[in-house]
PDB file of C-alpha atoms in Angstrom:
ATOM      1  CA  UNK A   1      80.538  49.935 100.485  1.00 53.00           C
ATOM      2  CA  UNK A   2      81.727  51.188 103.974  1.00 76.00           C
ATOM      3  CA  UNK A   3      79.941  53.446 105.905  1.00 84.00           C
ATOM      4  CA  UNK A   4      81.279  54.784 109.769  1.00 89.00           C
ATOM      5  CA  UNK A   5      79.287  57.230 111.693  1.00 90.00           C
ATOM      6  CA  UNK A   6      80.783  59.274 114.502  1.00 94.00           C
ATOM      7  CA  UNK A   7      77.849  60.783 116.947  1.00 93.00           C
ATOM      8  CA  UNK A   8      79.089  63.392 119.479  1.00 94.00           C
ATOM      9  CA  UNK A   9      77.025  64.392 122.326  1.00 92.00           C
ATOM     10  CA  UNK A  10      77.342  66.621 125.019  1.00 90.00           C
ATOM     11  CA  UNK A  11      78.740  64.125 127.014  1.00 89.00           C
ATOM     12  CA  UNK A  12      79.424  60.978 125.003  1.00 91.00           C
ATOM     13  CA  UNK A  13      80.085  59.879 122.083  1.00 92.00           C
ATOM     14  CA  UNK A  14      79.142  57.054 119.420  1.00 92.00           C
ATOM     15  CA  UNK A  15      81.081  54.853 116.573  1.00 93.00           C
ATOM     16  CA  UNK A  16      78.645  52.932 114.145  1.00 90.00           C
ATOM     17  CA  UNK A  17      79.551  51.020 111.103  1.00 87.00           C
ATOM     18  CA  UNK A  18      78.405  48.605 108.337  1.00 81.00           C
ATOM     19  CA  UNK A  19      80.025  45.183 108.572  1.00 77.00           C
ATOM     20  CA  UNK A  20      81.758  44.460 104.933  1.00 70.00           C
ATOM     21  CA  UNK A  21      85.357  45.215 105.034  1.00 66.00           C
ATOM     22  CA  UNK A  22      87.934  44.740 101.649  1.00 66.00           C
ATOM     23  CA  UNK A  23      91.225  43.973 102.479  1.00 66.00           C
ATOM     24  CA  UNK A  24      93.496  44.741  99.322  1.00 68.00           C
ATOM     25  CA  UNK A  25      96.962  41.991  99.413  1.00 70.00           C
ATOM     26  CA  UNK A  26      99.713  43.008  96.756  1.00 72.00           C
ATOM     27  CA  UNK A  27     100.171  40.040  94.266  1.00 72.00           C
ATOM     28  CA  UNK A  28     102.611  41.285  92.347  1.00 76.00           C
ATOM     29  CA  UNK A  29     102.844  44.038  89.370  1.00 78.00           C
ATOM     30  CA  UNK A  30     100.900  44.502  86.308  1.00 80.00           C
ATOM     31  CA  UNK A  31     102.436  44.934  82.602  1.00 82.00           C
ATOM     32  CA  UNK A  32     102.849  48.719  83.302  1.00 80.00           C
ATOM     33  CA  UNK A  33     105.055  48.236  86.513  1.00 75.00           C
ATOM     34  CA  UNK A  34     102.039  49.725  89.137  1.00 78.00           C
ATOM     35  CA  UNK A  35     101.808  47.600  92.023  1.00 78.00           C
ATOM     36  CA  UNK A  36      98.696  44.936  91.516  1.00 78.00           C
ATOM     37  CA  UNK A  37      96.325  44.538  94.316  1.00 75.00           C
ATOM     38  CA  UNK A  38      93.763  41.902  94.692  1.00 72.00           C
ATOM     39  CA  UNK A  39      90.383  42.991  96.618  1.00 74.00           C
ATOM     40  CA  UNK A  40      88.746  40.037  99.351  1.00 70.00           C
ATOM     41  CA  UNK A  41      85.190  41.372 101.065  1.00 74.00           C
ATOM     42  CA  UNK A  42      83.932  39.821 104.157  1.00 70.00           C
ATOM     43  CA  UNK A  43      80.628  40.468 104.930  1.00 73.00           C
ATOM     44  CA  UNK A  44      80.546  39.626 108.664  1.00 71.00           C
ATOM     45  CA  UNK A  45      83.762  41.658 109.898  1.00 72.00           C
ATOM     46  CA  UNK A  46      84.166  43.772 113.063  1.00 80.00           C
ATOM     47  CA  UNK A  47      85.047  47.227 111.698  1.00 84.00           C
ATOM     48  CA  UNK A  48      85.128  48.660 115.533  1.00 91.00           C
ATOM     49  CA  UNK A  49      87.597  47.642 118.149  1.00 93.00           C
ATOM     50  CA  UNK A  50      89.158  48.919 121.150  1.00 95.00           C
ATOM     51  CA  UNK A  51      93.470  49.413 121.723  1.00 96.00           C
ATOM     52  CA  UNK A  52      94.975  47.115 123.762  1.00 95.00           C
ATOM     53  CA  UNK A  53      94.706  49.419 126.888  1.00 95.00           C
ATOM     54  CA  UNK A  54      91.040  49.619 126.677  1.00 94.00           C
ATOM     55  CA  UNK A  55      91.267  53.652 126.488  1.00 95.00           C
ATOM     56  CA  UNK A  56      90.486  53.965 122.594  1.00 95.00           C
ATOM     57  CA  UNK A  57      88.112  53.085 120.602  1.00 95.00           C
ATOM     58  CA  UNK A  58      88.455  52.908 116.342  1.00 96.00           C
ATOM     59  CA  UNK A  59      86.578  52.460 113.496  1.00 94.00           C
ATOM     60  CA  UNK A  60      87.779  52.077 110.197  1.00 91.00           C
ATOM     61  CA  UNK A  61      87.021  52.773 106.414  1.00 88.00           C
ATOM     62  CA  UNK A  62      89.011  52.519 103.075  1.00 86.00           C
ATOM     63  CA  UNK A  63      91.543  49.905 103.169  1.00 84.00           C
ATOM     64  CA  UNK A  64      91.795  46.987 105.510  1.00 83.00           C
ATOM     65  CA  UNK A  65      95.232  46.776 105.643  1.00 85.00           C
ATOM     66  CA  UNK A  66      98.073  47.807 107.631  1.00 90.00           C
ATOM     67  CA  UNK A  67     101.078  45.726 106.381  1.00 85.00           C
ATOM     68  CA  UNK A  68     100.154  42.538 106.698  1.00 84.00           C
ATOM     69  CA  UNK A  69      97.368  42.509 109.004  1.00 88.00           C
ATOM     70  CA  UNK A  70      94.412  43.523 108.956  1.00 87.00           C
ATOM     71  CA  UNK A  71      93.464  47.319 110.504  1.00 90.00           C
ATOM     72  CA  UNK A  72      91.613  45.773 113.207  1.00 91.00           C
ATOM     73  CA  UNK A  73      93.874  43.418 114.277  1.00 93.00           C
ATOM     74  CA  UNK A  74      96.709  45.760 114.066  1.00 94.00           C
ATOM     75  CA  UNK A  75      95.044  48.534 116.290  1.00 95.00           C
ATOM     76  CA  UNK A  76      93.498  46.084 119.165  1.00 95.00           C
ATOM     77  CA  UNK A  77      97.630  45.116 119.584  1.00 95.00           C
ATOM     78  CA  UNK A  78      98.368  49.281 120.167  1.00 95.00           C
ATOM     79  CA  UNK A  79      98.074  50.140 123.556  1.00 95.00           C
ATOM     80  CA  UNK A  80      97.258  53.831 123.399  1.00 95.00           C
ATOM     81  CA  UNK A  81      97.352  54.656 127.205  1.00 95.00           C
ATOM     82  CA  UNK A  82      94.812  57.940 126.526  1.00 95.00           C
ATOM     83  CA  UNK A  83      93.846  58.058 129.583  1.00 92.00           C
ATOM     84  CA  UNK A  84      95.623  61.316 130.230  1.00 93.00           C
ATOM     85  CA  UNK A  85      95.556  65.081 129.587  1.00 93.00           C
ATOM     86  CA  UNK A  86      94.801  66.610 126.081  1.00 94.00           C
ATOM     87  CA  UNK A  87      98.856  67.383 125.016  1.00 94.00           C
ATOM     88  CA  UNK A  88      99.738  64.257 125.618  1.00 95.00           C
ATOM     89  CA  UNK A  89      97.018  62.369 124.044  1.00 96.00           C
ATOM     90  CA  UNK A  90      97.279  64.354 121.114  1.00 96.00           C
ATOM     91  CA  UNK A  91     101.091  63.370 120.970  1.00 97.00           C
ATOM     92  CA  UNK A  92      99.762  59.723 121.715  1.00 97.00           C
ATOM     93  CA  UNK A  93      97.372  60.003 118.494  1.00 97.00           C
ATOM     94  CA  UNK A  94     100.086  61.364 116.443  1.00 97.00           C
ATOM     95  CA  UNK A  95     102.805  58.509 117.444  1.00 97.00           C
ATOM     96  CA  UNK A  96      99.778  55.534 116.806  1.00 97.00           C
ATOM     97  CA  UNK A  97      99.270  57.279 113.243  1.00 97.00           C
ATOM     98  CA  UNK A  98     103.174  57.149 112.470  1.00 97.00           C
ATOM     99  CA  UNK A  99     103.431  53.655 113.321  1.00 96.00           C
ATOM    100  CA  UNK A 100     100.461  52.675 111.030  1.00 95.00           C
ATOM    101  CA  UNK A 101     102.330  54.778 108.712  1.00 96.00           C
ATOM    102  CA  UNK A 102     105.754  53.486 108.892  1.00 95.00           C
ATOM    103  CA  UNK A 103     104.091  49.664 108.873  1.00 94.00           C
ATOM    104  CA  UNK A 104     102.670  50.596 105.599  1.00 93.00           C
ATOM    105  CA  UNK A 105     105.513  51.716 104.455  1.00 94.00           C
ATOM    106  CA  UNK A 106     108.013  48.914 105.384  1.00 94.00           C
ATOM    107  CA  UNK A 107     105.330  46.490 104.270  1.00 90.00           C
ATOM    108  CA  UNK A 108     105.725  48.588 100.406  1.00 90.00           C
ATOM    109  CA  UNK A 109     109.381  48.414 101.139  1.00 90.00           C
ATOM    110  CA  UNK A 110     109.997  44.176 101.633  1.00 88.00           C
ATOM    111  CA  UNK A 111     107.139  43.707  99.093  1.00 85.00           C
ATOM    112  CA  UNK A 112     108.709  45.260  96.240  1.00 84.00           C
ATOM    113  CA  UNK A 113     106.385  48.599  95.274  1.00 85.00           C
ATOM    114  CA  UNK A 114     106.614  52.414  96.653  1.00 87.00           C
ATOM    115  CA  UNK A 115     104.778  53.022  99.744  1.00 88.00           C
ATOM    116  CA  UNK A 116     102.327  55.939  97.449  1.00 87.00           C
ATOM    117  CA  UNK A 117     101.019  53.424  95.606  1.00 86.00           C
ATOM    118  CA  UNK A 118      99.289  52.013  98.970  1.00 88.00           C
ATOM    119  CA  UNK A 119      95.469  52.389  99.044  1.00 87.00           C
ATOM    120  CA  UNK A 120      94.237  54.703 101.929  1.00 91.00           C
ATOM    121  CA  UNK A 121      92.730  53.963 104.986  1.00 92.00           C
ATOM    122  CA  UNK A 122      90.839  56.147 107.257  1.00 93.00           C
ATOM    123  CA  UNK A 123      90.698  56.001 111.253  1.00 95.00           C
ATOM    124  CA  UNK A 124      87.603  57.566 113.462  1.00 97.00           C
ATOM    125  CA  UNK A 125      89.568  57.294 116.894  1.00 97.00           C
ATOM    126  CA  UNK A 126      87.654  58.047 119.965  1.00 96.00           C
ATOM    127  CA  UNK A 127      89.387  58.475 123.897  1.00 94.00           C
ATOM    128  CA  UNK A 128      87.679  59.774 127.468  1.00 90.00           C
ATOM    129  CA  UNK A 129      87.862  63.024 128.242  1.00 89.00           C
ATOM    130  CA  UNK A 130      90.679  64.857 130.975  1.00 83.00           C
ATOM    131  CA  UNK A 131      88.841  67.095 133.250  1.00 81.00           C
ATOM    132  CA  UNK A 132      86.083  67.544 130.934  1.00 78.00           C
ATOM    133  CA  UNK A 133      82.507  65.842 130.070  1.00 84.00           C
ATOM    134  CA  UNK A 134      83.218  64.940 126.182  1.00 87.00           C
ATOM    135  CA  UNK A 135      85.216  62.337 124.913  1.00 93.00           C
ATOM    136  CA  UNK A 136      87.768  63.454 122.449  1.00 96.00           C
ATOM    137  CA  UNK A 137      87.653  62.133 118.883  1.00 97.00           C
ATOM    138  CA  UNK A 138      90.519  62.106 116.162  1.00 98.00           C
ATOM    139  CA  UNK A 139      90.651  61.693 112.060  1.00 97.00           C
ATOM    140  CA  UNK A 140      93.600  59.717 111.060  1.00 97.00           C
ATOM    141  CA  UNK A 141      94.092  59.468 107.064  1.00 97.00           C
ATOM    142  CA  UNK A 142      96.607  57.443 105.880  1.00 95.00           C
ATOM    143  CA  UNK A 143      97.156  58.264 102.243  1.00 93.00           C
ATOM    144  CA  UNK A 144     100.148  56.637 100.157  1.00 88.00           C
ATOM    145  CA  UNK A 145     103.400  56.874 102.900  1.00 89.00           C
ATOM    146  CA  UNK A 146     102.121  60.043 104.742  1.00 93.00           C
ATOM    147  CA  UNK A 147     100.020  60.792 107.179  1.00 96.00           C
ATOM    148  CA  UNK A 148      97.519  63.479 108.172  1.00 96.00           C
ATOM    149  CA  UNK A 149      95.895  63.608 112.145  1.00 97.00           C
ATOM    150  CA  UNK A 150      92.804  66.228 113.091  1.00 97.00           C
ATOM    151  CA  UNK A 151      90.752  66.485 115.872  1.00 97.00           C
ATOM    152  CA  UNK A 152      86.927  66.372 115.028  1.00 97.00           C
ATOM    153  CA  UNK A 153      83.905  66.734 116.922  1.00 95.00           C
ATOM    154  CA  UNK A 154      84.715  69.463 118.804  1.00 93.00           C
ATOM    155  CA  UNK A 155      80.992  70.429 119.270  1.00 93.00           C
ATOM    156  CA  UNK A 156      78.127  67.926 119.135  1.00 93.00           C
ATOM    157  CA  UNK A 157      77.649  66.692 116.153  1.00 92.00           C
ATOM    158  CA  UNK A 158      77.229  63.883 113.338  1.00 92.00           C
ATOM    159  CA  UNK A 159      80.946  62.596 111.216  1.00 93.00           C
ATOM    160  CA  UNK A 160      80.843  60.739 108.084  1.00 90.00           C
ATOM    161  CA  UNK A 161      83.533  58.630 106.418  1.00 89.00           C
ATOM    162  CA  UNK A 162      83.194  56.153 103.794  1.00 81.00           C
ATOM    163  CA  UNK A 163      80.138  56.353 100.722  1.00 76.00           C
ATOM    164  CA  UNK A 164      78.273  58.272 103.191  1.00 72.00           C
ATOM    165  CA  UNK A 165      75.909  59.928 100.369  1.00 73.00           C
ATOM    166  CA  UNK A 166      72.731  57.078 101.706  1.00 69.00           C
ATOM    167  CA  UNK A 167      73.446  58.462 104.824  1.00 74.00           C
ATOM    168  CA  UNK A 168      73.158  61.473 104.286  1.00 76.00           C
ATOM    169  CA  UNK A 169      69.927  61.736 102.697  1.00 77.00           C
ATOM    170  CA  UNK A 170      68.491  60.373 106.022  1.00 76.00           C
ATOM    171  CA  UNK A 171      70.050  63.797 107.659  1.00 78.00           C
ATOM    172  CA  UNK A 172      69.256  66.149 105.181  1.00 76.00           C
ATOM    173  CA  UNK A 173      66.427  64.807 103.319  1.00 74.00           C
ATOM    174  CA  UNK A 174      68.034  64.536 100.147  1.00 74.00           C
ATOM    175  CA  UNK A 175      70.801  62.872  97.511  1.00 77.00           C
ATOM    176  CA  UNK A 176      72.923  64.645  95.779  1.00 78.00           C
ATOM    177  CA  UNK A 177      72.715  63.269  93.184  1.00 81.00           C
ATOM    178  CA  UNK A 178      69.045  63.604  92.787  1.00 83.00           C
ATOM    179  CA  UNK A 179      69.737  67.425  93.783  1.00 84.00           C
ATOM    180  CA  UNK A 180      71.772  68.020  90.828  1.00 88.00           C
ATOM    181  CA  UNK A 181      69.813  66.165  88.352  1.00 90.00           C
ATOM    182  CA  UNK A 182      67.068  68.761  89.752  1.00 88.00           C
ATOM    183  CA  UNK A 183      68.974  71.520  89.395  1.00 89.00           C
ATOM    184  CA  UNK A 184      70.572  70.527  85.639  1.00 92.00           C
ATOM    185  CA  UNK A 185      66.558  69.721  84.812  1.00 92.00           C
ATOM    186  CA  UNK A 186      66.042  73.272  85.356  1.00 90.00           C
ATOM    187  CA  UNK A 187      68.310  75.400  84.088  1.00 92.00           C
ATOM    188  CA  UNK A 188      69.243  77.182  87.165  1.00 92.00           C
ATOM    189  CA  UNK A 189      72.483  77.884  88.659  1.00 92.00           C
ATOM    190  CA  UNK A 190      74.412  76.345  92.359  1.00 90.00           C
ATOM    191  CA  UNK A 191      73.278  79.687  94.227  1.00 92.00           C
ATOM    192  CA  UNK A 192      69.471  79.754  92.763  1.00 90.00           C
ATOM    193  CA  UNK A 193      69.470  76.460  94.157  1.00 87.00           C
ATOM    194  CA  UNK A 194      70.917  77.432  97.788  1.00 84.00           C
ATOM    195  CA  UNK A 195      68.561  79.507  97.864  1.00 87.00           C
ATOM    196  CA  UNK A 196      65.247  78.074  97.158  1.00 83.00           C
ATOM    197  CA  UNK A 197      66.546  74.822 100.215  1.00 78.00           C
ATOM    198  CA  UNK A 198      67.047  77.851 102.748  1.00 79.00           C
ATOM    199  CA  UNK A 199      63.828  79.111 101.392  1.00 82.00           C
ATOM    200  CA  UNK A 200      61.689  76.292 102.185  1.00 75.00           C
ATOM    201  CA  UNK A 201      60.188  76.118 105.502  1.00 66.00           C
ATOM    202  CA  UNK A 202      60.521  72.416 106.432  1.00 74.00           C
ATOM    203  CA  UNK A 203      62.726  71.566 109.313  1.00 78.00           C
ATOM    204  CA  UNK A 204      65.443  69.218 108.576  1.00 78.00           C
ATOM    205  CA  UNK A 205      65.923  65.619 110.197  1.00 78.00           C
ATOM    206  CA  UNK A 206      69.590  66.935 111.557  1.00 79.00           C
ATOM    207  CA  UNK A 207      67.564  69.710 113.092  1.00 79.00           C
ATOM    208  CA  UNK A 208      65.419  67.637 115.057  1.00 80.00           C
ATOM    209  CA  UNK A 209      68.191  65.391 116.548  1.00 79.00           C
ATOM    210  CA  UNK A 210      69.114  66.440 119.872  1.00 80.00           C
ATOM    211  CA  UNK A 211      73.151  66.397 120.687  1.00 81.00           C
ATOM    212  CA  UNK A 212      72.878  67.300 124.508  1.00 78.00           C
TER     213      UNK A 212
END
């Protein structure tokens, strides 16, 4: 279970995570040709770490990998250098995520399997602000051999990644899981149950939390 939380303030911002991390190495294929993976957990690991220039910070969920070391390792060797304005760091973001990309990739190239078949991994990337109060955050997915990069945070606010649905209950007072059950128990329909939650009058943990 992995679960990262990005907090953004009005003028800071926060990475928190669990400490088990699964690393996935390829051992070969099974009878149908997929590529085989075989899953190690540690339960003591740092999932947070800063870039070798000391102007990023990243937390990471899904799989531990990228090529053949670990995420962690692999990210506090990149020096980001985002220390700088806003266009450049987002070119900076974009360049770190198609390295990790193209590392996955030649690592599914010399091992044998194609690069889709590689588990995902997701990055919460965090660097100062330019000329502003805010630091800057970024979600990096790397899915198969591609590659997706958005901005998040924009506004104050609270990011999930991982099995966030524990977590969430603590924000908004409920599972949804349990919510569903509810609603299945009685007969009603998605917007019947909408509306009886903006209905009731209590105020929400999220609501209480103060972002500036």
């Amino acid at each position: 279970m992995t679960v990262i939380v990005a907090i953004r303030t009005g003028a800071a911002a926060v990475l928190a995570a669990d400490s088990k991390i699964s690393t996935q190495a390829y051992v070969g294929n099974n009878p149908d040709g997929t590529p085989r993976f075989l899953p190690q957990t540690y339960d003591q690991a740092l999932k947070i770490v800063r870039d070798l220039s000391n102007t990023a910070m990243a937390a990471f969920a899904g799989n531990g990998n990228i090529g053949e070391q670990t995420v962690t390792d692999y990210f506090s060797r990149v020096a980001a250098d985002l220390h700088t304005d806003e266009p450049t760091q987002d070119q900076r973001v974009e360049n770190i995520a198609v390295q990790m990309a193209q590392a996955r990739t030649d690592f599914a190239t010399r091992s044998g399997f194609p690069a889709d078949r590689t588990p995902a991994t997701i990055v919460l990337l965090a660097a100062p602000p330019h000329k502003a109060v805010a630091p800057r955050l970024w979600r990096i997915a790397l899915e198969g051999a591609g590659h997706t990069v958005t901005e998040i945070l924009k506004s104050p606010g609270v990011w999930f990644e991982g099995n966030a649905d524990s977590v969430l209950s603590l924000l908004y007072g409920r599972l949804s899981q349990f919510t569903e059950a509810v609603r299945v128990h009685l007969g009603i329909d998605d917007k019947a149950l909408a509306d009886a939650h903006m209905a009731h009058s209590y105020l929400l943990p999220v609501a209480q939390v103060n972002f500036w």
